[in-house]
Coordinates of C-alpha atoms and ligand atoms in Angstrom, one line a residue:
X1 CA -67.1 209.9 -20.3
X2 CA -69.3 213.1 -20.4
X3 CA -72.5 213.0 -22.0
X4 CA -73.3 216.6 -22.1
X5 CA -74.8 218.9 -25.0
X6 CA -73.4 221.7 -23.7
X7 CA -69.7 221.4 -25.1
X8 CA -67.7 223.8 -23.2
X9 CA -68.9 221.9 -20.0
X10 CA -67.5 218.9 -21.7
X11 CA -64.4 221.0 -22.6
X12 CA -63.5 222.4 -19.0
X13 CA -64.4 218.6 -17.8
X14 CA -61.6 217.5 -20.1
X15 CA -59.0 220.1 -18.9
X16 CA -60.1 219.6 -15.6
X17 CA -59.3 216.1 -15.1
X18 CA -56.7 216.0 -17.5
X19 CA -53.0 215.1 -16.2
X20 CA -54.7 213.2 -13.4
X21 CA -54.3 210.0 -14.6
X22 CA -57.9 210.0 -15.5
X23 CA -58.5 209.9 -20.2
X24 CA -61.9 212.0 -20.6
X25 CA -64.0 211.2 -23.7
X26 CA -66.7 213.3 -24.7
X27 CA -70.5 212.9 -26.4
X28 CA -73.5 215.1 -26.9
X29 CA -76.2 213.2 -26.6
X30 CA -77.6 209.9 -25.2
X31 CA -77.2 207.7 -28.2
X32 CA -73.5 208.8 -29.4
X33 CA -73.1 207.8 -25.4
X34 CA -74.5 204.8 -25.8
X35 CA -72.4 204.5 -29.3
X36 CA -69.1 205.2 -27.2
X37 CA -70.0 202.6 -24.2
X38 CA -70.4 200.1 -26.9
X39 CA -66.9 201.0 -27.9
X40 CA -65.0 201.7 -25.0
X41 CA -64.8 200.7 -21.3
X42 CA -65.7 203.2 -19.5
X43 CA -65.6 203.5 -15.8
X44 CA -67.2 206.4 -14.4
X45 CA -69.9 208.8 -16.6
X46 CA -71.2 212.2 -16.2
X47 CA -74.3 212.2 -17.0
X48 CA -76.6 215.6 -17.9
X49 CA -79.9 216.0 -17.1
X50 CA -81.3 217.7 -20.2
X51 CA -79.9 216.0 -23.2
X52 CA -80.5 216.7 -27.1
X53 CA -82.7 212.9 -27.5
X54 CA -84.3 213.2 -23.8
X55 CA -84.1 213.1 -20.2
X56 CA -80.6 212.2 -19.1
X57 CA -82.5 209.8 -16.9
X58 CA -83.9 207.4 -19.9
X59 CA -79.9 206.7 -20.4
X60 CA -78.9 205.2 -17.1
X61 CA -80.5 202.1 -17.4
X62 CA -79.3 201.2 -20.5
X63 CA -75.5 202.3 -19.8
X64 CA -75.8 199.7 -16.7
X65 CA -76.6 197.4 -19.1
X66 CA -73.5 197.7 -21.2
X67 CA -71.5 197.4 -18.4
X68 CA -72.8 197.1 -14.8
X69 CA -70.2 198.2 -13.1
X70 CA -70.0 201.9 -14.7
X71 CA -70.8 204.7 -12.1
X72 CA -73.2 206.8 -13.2
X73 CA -72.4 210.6 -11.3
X74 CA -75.7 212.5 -12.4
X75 CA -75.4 216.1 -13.1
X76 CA -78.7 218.9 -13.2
X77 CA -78.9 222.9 -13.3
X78 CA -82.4 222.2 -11.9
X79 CA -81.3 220.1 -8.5
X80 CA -83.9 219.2 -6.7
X81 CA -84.5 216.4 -3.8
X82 CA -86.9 214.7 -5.9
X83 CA -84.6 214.4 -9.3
X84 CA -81.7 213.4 -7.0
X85 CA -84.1 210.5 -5.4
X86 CA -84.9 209.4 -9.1
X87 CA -81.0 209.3 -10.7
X88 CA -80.4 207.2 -7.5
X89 CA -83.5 204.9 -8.2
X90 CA -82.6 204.4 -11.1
X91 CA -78.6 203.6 -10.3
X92 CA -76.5 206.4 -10.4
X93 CA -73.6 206.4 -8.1
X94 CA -74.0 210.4 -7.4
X95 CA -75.5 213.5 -8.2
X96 CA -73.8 217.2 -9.0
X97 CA -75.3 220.1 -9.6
X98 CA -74.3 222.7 -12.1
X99 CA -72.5 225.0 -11.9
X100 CA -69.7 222.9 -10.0
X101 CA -66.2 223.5 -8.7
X102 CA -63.8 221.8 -10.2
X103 CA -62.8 220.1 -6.7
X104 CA -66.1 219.2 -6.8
X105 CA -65.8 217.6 -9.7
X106 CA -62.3 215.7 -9.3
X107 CA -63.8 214.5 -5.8
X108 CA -66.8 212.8 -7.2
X109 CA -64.6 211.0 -10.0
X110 CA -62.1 209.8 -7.2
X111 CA -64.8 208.5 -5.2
X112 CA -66.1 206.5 -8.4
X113 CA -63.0 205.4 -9.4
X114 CA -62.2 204.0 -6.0
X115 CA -65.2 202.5 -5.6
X116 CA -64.4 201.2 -8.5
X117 CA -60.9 199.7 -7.1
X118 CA -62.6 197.9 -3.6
X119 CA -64.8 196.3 -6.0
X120 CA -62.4 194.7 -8.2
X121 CA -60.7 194.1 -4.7
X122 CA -63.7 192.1 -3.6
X123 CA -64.2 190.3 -7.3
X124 CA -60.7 188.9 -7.2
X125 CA -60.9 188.1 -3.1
X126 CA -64.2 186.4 -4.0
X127 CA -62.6 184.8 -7.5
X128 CA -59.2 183.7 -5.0
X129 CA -61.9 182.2 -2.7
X130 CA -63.8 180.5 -5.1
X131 CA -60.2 178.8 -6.6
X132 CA -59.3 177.8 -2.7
X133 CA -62.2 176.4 -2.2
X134 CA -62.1 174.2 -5.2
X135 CA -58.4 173.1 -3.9
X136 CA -59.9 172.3 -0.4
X137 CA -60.9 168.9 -1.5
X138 CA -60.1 165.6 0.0
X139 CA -58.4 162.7 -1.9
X140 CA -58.5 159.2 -0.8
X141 CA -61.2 157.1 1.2
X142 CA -60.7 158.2 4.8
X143 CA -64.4 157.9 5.8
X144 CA -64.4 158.7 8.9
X145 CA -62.2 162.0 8.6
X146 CA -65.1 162.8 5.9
X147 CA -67.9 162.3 8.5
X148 CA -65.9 164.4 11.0
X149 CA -65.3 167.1 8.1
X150 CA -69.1 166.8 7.5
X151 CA -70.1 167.1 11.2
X152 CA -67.9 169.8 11.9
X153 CA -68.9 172.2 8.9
X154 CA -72.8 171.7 10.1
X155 CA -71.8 173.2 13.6
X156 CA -69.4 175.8 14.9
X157 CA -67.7 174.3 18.2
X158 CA -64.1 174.3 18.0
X159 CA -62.2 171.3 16.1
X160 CA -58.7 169.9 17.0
X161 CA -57.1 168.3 14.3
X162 CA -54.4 166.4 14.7
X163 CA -51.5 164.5 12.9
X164 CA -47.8 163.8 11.3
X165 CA -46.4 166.9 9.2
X166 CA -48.2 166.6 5.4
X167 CA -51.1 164.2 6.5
X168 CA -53.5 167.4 5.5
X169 CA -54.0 169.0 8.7
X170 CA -54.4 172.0 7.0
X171 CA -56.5 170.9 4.2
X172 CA -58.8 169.6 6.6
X173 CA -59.4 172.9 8.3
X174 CA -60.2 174.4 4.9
X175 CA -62.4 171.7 4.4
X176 CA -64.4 172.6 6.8
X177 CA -64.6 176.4 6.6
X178 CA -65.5 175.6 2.8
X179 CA -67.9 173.6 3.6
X180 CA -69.2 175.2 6.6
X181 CA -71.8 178.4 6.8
X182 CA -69.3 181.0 7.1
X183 CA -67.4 179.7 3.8
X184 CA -68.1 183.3 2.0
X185 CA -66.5 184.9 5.0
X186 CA -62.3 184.7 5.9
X187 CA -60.3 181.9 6.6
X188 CA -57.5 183.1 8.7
X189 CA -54.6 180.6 9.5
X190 CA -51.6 181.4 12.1
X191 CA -48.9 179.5 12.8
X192 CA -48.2 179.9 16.3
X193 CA -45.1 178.2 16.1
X194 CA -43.9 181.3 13.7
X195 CA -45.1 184.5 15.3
X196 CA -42.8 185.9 17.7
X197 CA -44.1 185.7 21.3
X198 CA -44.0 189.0 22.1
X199 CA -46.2 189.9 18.6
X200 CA -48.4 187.4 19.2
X201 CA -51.2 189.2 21.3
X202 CA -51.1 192.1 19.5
X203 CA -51.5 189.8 16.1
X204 CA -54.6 187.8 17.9
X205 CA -56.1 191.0 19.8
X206 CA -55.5 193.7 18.2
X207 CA -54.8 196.7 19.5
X208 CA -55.6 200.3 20.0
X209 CA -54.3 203.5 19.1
X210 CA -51.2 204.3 22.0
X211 CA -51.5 200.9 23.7
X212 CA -47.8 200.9 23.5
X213 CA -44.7 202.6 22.0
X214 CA -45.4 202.7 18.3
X215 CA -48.9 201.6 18.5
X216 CA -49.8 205.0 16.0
X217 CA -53.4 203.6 14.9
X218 CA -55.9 201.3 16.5
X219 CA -55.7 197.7 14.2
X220 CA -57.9 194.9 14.4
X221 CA -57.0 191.5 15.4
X222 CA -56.9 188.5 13.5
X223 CA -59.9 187.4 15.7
X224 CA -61.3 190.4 15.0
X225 CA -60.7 189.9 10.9
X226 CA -62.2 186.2 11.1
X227 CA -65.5 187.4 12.6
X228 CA -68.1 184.8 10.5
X229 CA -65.4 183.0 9.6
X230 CA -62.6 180.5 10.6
X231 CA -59.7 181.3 12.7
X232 CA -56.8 178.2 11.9
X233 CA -54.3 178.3 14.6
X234 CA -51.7 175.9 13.8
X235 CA -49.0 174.6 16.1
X236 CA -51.2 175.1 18.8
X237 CA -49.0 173.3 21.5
X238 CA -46.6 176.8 20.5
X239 CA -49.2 178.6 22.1
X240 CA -47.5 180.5 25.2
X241 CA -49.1 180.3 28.7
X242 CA -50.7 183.7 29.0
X243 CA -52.2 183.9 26.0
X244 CA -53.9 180.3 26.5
X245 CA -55.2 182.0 28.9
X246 CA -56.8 185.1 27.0
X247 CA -57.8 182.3 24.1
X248 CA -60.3 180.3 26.5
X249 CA -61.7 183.6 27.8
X250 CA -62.0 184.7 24.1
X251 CA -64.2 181.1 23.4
X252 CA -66.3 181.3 26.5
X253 CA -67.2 184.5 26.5
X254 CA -67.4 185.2 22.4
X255 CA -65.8 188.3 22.8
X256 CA -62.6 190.2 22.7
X257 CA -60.2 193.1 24.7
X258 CA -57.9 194.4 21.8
X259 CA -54.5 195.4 23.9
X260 CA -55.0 198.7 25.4
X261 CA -58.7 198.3 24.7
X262 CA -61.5 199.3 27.6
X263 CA -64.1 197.8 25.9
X264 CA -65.0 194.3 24.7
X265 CA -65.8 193.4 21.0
X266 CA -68.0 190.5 20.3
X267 CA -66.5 188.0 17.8
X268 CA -67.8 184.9 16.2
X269 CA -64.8 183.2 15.0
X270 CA -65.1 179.4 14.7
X271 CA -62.0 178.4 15.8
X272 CA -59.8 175.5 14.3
X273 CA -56.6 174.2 16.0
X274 CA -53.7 172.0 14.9
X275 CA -51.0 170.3 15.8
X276 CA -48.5 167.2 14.8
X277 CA -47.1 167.3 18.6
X278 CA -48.2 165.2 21.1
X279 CA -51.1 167.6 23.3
X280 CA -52.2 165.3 25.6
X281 CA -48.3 164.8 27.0
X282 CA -48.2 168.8 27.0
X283 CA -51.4 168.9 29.3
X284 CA -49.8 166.2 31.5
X285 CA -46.5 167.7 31.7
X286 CA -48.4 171.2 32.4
X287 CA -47.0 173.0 28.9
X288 CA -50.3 172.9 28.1
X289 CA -53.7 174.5 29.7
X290 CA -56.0 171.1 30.6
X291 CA -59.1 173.0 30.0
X292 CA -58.2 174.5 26.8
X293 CA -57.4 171.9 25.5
X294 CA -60.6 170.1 26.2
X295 CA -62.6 173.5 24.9
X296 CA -60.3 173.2 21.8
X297 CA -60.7 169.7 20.9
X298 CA -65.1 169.5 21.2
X299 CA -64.5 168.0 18.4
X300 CA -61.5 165.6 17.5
X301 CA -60.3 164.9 14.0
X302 CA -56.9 162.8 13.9
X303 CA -55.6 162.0 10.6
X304 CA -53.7 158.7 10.4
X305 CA -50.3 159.0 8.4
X306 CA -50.0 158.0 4.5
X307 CA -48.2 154.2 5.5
X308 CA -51.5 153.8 7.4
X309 CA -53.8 154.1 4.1
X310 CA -52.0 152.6 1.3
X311 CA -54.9 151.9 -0.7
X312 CA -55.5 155.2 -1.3
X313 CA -52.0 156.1 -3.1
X314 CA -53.2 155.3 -6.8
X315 CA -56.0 157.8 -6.1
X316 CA -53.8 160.1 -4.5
X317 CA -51.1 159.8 -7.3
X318 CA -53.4 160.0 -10.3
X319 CA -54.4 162.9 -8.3
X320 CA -51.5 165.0 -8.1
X321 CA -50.3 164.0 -11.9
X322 CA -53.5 165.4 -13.4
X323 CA -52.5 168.8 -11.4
X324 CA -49.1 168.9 -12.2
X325 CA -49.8 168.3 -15.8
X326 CA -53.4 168.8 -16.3
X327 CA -52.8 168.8 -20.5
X328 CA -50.9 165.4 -20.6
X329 CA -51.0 163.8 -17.0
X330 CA -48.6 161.1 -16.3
X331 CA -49.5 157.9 -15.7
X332 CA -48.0 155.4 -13.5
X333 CA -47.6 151.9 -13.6
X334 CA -48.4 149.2 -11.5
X335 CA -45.4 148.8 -10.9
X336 CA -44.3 152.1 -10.1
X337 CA -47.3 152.1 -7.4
X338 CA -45.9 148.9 -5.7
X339 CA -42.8 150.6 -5.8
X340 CA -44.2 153.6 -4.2
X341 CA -46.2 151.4 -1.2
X342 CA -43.2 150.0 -0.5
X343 CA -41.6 153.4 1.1
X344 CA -42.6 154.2 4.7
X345 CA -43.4 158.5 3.7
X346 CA -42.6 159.9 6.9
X347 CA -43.3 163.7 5.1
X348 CA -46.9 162.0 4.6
X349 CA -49.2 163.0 1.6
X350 CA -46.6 166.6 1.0
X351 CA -43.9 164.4 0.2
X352 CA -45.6 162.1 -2.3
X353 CA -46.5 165.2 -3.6
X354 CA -43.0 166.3 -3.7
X355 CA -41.8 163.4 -5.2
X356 CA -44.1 163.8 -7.9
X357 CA -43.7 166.8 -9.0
X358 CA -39.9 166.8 -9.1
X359 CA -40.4 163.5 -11.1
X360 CA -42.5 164.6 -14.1
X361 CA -40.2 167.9 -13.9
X362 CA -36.9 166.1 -14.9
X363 CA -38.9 163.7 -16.8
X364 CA -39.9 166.8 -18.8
X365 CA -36.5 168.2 -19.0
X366 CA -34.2 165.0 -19.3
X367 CA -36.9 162.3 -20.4
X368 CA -36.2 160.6 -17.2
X369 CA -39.1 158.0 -16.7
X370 CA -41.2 158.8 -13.6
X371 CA -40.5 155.2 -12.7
X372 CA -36.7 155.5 -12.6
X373 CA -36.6 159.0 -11.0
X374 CA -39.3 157.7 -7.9
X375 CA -36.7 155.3 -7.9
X376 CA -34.0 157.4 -6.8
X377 CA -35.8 159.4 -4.7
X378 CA -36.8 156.0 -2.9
X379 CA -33.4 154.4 -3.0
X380 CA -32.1 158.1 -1.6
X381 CA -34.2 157.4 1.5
X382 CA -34.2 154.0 2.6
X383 CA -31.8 151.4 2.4
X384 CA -33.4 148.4 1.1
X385 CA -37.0 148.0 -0.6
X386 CA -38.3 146.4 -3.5
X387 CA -37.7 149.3 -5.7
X388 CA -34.1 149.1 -5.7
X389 CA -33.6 145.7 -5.6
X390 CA -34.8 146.0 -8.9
X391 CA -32.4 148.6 -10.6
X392 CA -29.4 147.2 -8.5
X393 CA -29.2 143.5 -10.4
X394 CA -26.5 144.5 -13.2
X395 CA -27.6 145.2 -16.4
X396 CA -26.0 146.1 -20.1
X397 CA -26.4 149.4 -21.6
X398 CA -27.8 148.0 -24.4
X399 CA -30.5 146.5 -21.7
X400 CA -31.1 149.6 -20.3
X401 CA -31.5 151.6 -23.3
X402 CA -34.3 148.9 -24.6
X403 CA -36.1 148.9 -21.8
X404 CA -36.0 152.3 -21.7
X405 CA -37.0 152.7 -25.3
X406 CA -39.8 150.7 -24.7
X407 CA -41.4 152.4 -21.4
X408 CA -41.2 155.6 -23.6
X409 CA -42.9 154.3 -26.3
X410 CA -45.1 152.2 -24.0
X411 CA -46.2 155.8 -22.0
X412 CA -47.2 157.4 -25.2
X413 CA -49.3 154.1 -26.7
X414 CA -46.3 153.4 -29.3
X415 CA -46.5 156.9 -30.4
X416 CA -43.2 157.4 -31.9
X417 CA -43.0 160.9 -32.6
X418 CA -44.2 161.4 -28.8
X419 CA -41.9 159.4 -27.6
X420 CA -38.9 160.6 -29.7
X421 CA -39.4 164.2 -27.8
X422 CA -39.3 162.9 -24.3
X423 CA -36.2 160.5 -25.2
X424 CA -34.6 163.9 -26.6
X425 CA -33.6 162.2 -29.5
X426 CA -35.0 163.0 -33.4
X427 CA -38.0 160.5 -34.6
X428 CA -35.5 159.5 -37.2
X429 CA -32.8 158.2 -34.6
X430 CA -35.6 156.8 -32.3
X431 CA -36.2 154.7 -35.8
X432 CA -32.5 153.8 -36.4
X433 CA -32.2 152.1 -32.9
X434 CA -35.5 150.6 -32.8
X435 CA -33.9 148.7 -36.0
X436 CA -30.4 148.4 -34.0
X437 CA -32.5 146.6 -30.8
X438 CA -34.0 144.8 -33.2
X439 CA -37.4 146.2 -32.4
X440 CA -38.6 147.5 -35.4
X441 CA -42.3 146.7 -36.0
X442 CA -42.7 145.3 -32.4
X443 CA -46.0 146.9 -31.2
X444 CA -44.9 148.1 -27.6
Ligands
ATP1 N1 -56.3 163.7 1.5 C1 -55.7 164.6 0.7 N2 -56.1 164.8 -0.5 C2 -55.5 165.7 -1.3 N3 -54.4 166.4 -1.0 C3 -53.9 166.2 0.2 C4 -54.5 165.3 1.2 N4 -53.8 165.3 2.3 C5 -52.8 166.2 2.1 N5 -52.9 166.7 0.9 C6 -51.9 167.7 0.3 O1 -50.7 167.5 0.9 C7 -50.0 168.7 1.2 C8 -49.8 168.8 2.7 O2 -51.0 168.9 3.3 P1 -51.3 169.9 4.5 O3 -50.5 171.2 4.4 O4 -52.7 170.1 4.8 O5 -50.6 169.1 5.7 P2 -50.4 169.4 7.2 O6 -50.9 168.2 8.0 O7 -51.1 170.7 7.5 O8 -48.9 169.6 7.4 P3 -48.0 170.4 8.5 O9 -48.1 169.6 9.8 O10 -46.6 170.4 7.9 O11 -48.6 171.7 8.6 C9 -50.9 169.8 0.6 O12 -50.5 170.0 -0.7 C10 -52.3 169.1 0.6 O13 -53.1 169.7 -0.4
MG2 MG1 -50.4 172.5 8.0

C-alpha cells in the first residue's frame, strides 16, 4: 500500500510494481490508510512524510498496531539523518528518499517482502517446534528413565541411550532437548546406520568451498547446524572407525574442522547417541572406540522393553486411542488388555502402537471390534496365548453375531443408532435382529 497525497507518485508506484507478482493499493492520507489496513492485509507500506492529516510519522505506530508484522519503508523529499533515525525509532523497516528510481523502489519492496517470508519461516519452525515438543512426552511409569530424562536436560554431558527397536529411544532424546536449555534451538537426528560412509563426514563436518570435486559452496555441518542445540546420532555402533575418531576430538575439544577447512569452528552441540545393538560387545570385539564410548555414555539411559513393564499398557493404550481418535477414542476392555499382556511385543511400544492404529482403522471401515482385530493380529504372531484360545472354541453364527451385537452396543453405552453405523447395518435392521436374538429391551 502507498499512503501518499501526491497521486502520480502513487500512480507510477502502481505501474512500477505491477506484473511483479506484487497488487499495489493506493490512499491519500493517513486515516483512508488506516481505513484500508483495517480492511486488507497488507504486507509492506510506503509511507510519505508529509501527509494531508499530519506527519507521516504519527501513522506508523498505529499501522503496527493493526498488524505487527507490516513493514513500514518510509519515504521523505526532505531526507535527513535525523528524520531517518526517527521512522526507524518509531518501526519502520526502511527509508527512501524522493525522488527514487524505480530499482530503488522494487529493491526495497523485495527486501520487505522477503523479510517477510524468513519470518513466517521462523513462525511455522517455531509453531513445528512447539507441536514436537508437545509429542516428546513420556507415557507410562518408568521412574527412573524420568529421573535420568530429568538429570540429563539440567546438564549438557553427552547421554547414551539404549534399547530394543520401539522402546522410545528416540522419544527419549527429544525428551531431553525439550526439556533441556537449548529446547528453542535445533534438534538434529542422524541415523548413522542410513548415511552412506563416504557422505558421512561431509554430512557431520561440513565442508568448504573446493574441498573436493563438486564441493561448489562452502556448507555447514550438521554439528555445525545444532550449535545450542542437540545433535541425535542414532545407530551409533554404525559409526565407522575414522570418523569415531574425528567425533571424540569434536567432544573434547568443542570445536570443529569442516572438510577442506584450515580453521576450527567452535560448537556447542550436546550430543545424544543411540543404539538397540549391543556396544559394550562392539568395544570388546574392537568395532567400537573404548573411549568413545565411555565419553558417549557420561550418562547412561537404558530403556527396558514393553514385556518388561506391563503395568504400564492400559496407560499406554488409552494413550494412543485418544490420538488416533481424539473426537471419539476407543476404549478397551479388560479383557482386551489381558489379551494384549499376554503377547511378548518384540517391536516394543511402535508395535502396540501399530497394532492400534490398524485396529480402530478397520474397525472404522468394517465395524470390526478392536477386540477381535487385536486378536488377529496376536494370533498372527504367536502360536498359543490366551487370546486365541478364546476365539478358537467353536461357536454358531448366531453366537457370534450376538455377541457381537452386544460389544457394539456395549462400546457405544446401548446407543443404538451409534452402534447401527459401526455394525454397517441401518438402525432399523439392528432393531429387527435384536428382536430375532431375542434381545430386544435387554439393557447391554
Ligand atoms: N514411553 C512412551 N510413551 C509414549 N510413546 C512412546 C513411548 N515409548 C515409545 N513411544 C512411541 O513409540 C514409537 C517408537 O518410539 P521411538 O521411535 O522413540 O523408538 P526407538 O527406540 O527410537 O526405536 P528404533 O530403535 O527403531 O529407532 C513412537 O511413536 C513413540 O512416540
Ligand atoms: Mg529411534
Amino acid at each position: 500500500m502507498v499512503i501518499d497525497d501526491d497521486r502520480l507518485l502513487c500512480d507510477t508506484v502502481r505501474h512500477g510494481l505491477d506484473g511483479q507478482g506484487v497488487q499495489v493499493l493506493t490512499a491519500h492520507s493517513g486515516a483512508e490508510g488506516l481505513r484500508l489496513c483495517a480492511q486488507r492485509t497488507v504486507d509492506v507500506v510506503l509511507l510519505d512524510q508529509k501527509l494531508p492529516d499530519g506527519d507521516g510519522i504519527r501513522f506508523c505506530q498505529p499501522l503496527l498496531e493493526h498488524n505487527e508484522s507490516i513493514k513500514i519503508i518510509f519515504i521523505t523529499a526532505y531526507p535527513s539523518f535525523e528524520n531517518a533515525v526517527q521512522a526507524i525509532k518509531v518501526g519502520a523497516y526502511d527509508y527512501l528518499s524522493k525522488p527514487f528510481a524505480l530499482g530503488e523502489l522494487n529493491l526495497a519492496v523485495r527486501q520487505a517482502l522477503r523479510t517477510l517470508d524468513l519470518e513466517h519461516v521462523a513462525q511455522v519452525q517455531h509453531f513445528q517446534r512447539r507441536r514436537e515438543s508437545d509429542r516428546a512426552v513420556l507415557v507410562g511409569r518408568l521412574p527412573e528413565v524420568r529421573r535420568l530424562v530429568a538429570l540429563a536436560a539440567a546438564n549438557a554431558a553427552p547421554v547414551l541411550i539404549t534399547g530394543e527397536t520401539g522402546t522410545g529411544k528416540t522419544l527419549v532424546a527429544k525428551a531431553i532437548h525439550f526439556q533441556g536449555q537449548g529446547a528453542d534451538k535445533a534438534f538434529i537426528a542422524v541415523n548413522c546406520a542410513a548415511i552412506p560412509e563416504n557422505l558421512m563426514e561431509a554430512e557431520l563436518f561440513g565442508y568448504e568451498k573446493g574441498a573436493f570435486t563438486g564441493a561448489a559452496a562452502t556448507v555447514k555441518g550438521l554439528f555445525e547446524m545444532a550449535d545450542g542445540g542437540t545433535l541425535f546420532l542414532d545407530e551409533i555402533g554404525e559409526m565407522p572407525p575414522h570418523l569415531q575418531s574425528k567425533l571424540l576430538g569434536a567432544l573434547d575439544d568443542q570445536q570443529i574442522r569442516r572438510l577442506g577447512g584450515r580453521t576450527l569452528n567452535p560448537v556447542h552441540a550436546r550430543i545424544i547417541t543411540a543404539t538397540n545393538a549391543d556396544l559394550a560387545a562392539a568395544v570388546r570385539e574392537r568395532r567400537f572406540r573404548e573411549d568413545l564410548y565411555y565419553r558417549l555414555g557420561v550418562m547412561h539411559i537404558p530403556l527396558p522393553p514393553l514385556r518388561e513393564r506391563l503395568e504400564d499398557l492400559p496407560e499406554l493404550c488409552r494413550s494412543f486411542l485418544s490420538q488416533i481418535t481424539p473426537d471419539q477414542p476407543v476404549r478397551l476392555a479388560i479383557e482386551e488388555i489381558e489379551a494384549l499382556r499376554a503377547y511378548p511385543w518384540p517391536g516394543n511400544v511402535r508395535e502396540l502402537r501399530n497394532i492400534l492404529e490398524r485396529s480402530v482403522l478397520v474397525r472404522a471401515s468394517t465395524a470390526i471390534q478392536p477386540s477381535c482385530l487385536l486378536g488377529t493380529a496376536i494370533c498372527n504372531q504367536t502360536p498359543i496365548n490366551r487370546a486365541n484360545a478364546a476365539i478358537s472354541i467353536p461357536r454358531t453364527l448366531e453366537q457370534v453375531e450376538r455377541e457381537h451385537i452386544l460389544a457394539t452396543l456395549r462400546h457405544f453405552n446401548g446407543n443404538q443408532t451409534h452402534a447401527a453405523k459401526a455394525l454397517g447395518i441401518s438402525r432399523s435392521t439392528l432393531v429387527r435382529k435384536l428382536k430375532c436374538l431375542g434381545l430386544n429391551g435387554t439393557a447391554p
